[in-house]
mmCIF file of N, CA and C in Angstrom:
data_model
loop_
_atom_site.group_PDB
_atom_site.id
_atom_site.type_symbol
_atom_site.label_atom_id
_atom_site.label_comp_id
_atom_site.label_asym_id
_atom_site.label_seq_id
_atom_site.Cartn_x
_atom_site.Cartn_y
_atom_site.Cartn_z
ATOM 1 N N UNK A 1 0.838 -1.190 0.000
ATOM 2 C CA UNK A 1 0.000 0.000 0.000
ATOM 3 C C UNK A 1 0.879 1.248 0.000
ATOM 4 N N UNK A 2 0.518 2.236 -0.661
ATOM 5 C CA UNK A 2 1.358 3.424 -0.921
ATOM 6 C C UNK A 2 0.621 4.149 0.306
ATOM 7 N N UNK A 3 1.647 4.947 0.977
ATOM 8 C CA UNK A 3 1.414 6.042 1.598
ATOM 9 C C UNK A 3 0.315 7.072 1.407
ATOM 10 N N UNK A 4 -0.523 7.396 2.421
ATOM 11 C CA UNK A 4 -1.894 8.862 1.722
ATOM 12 C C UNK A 4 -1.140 10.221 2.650
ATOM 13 N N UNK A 5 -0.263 10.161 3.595
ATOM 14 C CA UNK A 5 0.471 10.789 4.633
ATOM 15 C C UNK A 5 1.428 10.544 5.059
ATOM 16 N N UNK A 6 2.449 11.494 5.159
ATOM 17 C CA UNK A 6 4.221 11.331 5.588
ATOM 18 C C UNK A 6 4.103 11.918 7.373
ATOM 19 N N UNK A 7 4.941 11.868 7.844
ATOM 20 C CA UNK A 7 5.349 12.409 9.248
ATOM 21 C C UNK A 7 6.149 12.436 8.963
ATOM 22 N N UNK A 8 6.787 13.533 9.437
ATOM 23 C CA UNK A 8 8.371 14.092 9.119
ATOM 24 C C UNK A 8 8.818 14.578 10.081
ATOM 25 N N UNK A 9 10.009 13.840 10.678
ATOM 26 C CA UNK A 9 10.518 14.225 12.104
ATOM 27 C C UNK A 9 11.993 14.692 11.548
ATOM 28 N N UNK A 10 12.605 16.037 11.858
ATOM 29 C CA UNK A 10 13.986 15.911 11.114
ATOM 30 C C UNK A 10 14.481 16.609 13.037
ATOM 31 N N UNK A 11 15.496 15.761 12.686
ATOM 32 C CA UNK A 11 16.533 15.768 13.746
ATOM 33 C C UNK A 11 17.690 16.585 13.832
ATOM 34 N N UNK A 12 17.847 17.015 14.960
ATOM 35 C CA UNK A 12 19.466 18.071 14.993
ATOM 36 C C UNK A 12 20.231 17.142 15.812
ATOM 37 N N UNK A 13 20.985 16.360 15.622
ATOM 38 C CA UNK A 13 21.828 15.590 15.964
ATOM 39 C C UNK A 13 23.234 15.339 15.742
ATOM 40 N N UNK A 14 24.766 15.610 16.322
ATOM 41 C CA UNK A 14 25.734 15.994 16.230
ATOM 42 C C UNK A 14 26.278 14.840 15.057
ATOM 43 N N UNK A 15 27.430 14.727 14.519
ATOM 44 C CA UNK A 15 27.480 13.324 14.118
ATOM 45 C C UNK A 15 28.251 12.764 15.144
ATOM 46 N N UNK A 16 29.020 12.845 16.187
ATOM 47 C CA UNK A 16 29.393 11.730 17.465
ATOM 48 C C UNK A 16 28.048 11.010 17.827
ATOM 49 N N UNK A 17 27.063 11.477 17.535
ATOM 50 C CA UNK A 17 25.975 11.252 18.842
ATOM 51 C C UNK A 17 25.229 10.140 17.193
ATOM 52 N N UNK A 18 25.613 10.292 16.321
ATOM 53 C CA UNK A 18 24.466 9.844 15.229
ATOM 54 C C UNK A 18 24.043 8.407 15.108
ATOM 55 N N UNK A 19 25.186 7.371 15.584
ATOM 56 C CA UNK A 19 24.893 5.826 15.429
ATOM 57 C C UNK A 19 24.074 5.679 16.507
ATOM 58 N N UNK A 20 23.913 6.428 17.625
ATOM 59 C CA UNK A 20 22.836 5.944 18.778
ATOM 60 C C UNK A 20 21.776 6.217 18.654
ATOM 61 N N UNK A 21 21.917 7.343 17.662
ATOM 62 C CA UNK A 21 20.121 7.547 17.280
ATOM 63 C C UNK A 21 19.854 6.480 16.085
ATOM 64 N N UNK A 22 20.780 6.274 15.663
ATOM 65 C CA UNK A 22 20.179 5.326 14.668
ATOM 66 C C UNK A 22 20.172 3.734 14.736
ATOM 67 N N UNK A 23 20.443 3.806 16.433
ATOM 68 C CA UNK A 23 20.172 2.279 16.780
ATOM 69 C C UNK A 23 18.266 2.861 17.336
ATOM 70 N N UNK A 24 18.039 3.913 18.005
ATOM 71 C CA UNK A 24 17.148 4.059 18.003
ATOM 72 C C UNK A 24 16.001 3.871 17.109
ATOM 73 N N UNK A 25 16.529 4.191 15.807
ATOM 74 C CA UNK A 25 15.794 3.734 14.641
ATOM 75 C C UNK A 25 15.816 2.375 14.259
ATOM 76 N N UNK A 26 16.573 1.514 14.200
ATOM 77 C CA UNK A 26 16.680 0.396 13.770
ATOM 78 C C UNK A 26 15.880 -0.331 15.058
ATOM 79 N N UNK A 27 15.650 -0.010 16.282
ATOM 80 C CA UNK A 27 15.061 -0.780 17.064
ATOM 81 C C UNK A 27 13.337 -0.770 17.120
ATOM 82 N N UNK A 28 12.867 0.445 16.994
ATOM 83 C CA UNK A 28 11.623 0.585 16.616
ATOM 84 C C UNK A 28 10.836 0.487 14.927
ATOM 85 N N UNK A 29 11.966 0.461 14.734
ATOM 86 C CA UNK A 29 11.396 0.354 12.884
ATOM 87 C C UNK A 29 10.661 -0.686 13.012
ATOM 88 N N UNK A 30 10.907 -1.935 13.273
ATOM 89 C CA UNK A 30 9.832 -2.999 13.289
ATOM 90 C C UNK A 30 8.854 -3.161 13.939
ATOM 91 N N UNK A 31 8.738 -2.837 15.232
ATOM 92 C CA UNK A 31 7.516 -3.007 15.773
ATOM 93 C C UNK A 31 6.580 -1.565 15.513
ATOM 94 N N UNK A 32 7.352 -0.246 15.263
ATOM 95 C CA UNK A 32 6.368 0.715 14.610
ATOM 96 C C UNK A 32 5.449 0.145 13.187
ATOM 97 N N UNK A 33 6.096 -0.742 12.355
ATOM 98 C CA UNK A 33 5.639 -1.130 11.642
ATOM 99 C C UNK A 33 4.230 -2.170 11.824
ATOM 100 N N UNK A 34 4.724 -2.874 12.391
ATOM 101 C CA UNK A 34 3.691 -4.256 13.204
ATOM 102 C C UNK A 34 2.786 -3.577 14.245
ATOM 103 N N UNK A 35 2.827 -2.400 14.695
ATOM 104 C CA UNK A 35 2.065 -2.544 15.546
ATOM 105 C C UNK A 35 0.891 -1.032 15.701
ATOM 106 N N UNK A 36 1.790 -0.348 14.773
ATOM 107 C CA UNK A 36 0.887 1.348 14.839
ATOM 108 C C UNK A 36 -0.039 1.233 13.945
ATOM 109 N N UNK A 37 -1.102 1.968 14.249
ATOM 110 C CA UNK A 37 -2.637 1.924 13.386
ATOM 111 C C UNK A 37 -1.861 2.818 11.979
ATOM 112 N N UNK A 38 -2.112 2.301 10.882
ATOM 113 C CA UNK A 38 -2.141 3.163 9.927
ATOM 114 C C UNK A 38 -0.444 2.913 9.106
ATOM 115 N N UNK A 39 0.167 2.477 10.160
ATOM 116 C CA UNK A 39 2.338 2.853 9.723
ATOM 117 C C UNK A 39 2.146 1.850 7.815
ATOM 118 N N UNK A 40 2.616 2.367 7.221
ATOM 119 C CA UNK A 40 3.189 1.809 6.092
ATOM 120 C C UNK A 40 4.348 1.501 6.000
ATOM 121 N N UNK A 41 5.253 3.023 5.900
ATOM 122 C CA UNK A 41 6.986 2.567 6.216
ATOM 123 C C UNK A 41 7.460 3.710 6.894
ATOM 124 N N UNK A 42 8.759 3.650 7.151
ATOM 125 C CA UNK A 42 9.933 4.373 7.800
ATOM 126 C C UNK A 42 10.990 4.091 7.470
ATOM 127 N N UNK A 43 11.621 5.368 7.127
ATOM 128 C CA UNK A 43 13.148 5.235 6.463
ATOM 129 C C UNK A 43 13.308 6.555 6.986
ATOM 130 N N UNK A 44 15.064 6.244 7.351
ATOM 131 C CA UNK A 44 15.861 7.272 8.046
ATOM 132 C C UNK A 44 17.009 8.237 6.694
ATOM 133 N N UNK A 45 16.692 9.052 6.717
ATOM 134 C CA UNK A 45 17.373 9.713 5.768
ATOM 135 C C UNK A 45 18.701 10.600 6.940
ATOM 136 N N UNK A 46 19.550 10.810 6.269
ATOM 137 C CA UNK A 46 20.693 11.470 6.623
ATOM 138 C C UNK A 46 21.289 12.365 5.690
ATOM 139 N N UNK A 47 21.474 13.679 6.119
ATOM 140 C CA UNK A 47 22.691 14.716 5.109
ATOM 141 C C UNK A 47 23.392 15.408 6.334
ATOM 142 N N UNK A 48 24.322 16.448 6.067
ATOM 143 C CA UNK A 48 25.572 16.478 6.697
ATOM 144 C C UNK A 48 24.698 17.318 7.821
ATOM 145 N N UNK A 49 23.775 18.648 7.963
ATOM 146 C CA UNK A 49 22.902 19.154 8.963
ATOM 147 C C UNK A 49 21.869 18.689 9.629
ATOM 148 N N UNK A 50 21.541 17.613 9.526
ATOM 149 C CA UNK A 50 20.651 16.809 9.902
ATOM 150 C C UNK A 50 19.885 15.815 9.579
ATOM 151 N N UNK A 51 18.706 14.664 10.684
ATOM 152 C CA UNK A 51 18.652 13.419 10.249
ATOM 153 C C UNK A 51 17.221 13.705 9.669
ATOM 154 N N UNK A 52 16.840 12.804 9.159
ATOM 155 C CA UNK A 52 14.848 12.931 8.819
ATOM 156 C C UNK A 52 14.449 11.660 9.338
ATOM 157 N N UNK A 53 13.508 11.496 9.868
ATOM 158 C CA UNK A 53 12.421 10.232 9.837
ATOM 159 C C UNK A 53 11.631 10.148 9.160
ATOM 160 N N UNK A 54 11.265 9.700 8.164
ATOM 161 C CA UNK A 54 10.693 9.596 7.514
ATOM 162 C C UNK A 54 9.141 8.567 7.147
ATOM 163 N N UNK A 55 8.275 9.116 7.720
ATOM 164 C CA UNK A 55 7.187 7.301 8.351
ATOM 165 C C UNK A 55 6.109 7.912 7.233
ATOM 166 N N UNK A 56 5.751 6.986 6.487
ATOM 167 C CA UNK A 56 4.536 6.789 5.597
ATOM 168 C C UNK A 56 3.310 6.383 6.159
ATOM 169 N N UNK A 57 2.290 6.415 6.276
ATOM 170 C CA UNK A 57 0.751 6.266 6.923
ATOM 171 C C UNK A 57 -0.403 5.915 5.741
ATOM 172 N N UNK A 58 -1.115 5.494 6.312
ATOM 173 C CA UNK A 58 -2.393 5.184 5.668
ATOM 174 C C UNK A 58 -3.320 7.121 5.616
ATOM 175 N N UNK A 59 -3.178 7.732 6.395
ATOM 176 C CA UNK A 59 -3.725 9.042 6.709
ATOM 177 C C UNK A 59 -2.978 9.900 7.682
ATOM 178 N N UNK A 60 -3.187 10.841 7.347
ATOM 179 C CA UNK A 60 -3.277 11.769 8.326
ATOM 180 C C UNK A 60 -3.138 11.926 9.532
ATOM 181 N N UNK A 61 -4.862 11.412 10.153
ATOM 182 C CA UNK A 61 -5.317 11.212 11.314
ATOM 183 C C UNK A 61 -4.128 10.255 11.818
ATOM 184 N N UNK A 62 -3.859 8.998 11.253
ATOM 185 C CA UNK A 62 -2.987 8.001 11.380
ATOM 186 C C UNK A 62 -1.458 8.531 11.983
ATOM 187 N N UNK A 63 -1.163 9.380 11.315
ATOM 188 C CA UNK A 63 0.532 9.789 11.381
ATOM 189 C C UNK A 63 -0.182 10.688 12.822
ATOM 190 N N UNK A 64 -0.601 12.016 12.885
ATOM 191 C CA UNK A 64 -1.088 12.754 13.968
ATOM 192 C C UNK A 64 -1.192 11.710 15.544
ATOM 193 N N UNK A 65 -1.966 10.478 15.253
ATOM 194 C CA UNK A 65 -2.286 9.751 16.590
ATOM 195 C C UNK A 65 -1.138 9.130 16.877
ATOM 196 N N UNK A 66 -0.168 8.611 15.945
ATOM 197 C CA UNK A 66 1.241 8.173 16.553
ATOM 198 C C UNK A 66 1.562 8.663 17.624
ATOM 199 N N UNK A 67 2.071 10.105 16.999
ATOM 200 C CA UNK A 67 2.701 11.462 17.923
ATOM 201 C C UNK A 67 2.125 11.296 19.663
ATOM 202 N N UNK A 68 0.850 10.586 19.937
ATOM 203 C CA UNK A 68 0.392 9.983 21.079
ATOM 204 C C UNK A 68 0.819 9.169 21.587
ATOM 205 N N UNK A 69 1.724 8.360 21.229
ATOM 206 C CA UNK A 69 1.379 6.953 21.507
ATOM 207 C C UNK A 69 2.262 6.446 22.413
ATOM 208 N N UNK A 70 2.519 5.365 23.240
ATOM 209 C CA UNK A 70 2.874 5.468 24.370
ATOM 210 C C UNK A 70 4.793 4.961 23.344
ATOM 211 N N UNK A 71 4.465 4.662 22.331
ATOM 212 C CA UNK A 71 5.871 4.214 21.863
ATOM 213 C C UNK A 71 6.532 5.159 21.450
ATOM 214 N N UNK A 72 6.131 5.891 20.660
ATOM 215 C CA UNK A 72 6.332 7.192 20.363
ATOM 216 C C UNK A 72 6.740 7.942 21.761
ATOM 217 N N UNK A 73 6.240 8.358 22.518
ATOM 218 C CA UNK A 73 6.485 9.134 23.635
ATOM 219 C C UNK A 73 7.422 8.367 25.162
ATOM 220 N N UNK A 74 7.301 7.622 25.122
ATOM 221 C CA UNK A 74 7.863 6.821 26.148
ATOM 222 C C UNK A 74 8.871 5.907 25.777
ATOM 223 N N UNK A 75 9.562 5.836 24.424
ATOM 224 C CA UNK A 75 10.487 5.332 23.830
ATOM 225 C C UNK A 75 11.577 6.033 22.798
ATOM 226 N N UNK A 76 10.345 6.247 21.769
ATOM 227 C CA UNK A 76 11.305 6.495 21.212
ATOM 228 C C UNK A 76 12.129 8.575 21.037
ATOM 229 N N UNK A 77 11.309 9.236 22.048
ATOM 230 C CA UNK A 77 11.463 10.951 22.446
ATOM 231 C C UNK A 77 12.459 10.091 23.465
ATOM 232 N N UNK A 78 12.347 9.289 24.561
ATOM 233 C CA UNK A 78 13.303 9.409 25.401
ATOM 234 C C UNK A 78 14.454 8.956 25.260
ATOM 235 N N UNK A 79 14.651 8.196 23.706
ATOM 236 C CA UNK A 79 15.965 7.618 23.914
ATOM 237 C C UNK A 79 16.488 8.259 22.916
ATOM 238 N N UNK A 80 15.507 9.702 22.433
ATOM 239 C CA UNK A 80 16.470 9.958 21.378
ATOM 240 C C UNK A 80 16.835 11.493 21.987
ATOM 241 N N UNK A 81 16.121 11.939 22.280
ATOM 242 C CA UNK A 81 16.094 13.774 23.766
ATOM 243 C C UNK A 81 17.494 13.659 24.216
ATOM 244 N N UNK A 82 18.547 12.760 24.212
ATOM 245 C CA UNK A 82 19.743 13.426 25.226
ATOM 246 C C UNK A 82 20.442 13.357 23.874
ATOM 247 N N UNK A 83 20.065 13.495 22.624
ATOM 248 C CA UNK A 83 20.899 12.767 21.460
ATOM 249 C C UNK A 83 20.565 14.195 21.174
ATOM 250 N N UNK A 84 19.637 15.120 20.851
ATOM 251 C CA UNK A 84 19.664 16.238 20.283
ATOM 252 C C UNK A 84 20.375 17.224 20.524
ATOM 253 N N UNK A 85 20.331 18.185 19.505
ATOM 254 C CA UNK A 85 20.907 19.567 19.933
ATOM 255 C C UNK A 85 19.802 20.965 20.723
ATOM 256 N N UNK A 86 18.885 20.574 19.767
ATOM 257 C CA UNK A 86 17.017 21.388 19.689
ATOM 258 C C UNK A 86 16.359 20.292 19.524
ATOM 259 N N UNK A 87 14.655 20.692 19.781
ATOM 260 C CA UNK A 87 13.732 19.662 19.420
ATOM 261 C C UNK A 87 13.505 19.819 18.136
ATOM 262 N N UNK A 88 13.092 18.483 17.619
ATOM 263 C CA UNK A 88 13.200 18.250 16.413
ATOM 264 C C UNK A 88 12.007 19.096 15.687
ATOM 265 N N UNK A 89 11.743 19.170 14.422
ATOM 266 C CA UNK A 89 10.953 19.697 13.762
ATOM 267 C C UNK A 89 10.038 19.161 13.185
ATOM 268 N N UNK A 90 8.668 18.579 13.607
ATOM 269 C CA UNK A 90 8.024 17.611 13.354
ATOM 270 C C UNK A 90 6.773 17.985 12.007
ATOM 271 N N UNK A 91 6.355 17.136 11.484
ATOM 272 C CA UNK A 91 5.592 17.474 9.455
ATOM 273 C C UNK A 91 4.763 16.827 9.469
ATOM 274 N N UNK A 92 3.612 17.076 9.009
ATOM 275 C CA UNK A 92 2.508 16.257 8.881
ATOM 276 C C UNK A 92 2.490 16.460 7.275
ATOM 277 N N UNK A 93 1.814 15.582 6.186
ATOM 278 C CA UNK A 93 1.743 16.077 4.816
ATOM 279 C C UNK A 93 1.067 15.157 4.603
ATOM 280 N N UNK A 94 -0.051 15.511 3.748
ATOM 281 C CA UNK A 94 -0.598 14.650 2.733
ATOM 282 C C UNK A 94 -0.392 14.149 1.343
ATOM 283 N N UNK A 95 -0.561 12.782 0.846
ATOM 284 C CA UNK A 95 0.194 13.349 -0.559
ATOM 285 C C UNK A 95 -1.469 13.509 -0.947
ATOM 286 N N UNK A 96 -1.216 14.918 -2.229
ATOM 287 C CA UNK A 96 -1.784 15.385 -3.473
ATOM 288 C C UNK A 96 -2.328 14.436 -4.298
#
């Protein structure tokens, strides 16, 4: 199924600090997948100023109720919060 909504989390993250966030990613990628209402995919993009998350959804509503969720908030903000520089810059989008 193709994506109807992106979430876009882009990260300020040093590069010393970058493989721990991206064990962060590699640890939730699967069960965000298996287990969030709506998740299609997630892919971690990287350039030299910062990281992206990149999560595909069935909707909208879908990507928005993540941002709730006890995995989202109780996992994966806390193991990634001592990794930042600022809070990240979070995107909601629909595709056209």
């Amino acid at each position: 199924m193709e994506p109807k909504a992106y979430l876009e989390i882009t990260l300020y993250i040093p590069d010393a600090k970058r493989g721990a966030a991206a064990k962060v990613y590699t640890d939730y990628r699967k069960p965000f997948l298996e287990t969030i209402a709506g998740a299609v995919s997630k892919n971690l993009l990287v350039r030299d100023e910062d990281a992206q998350v990149l999560h595909g959804f069935r909707s909208a509503e879908d990507a928005a109720a993540y941002l709730t969720t006890k995995m989202f908030n109780d996992d994966v903000v806390v193991g990634l919060q001592p990794l930042w520089d600022k809070a990240p810059d979070v995107r909601i989008y629909t595709v056209a």
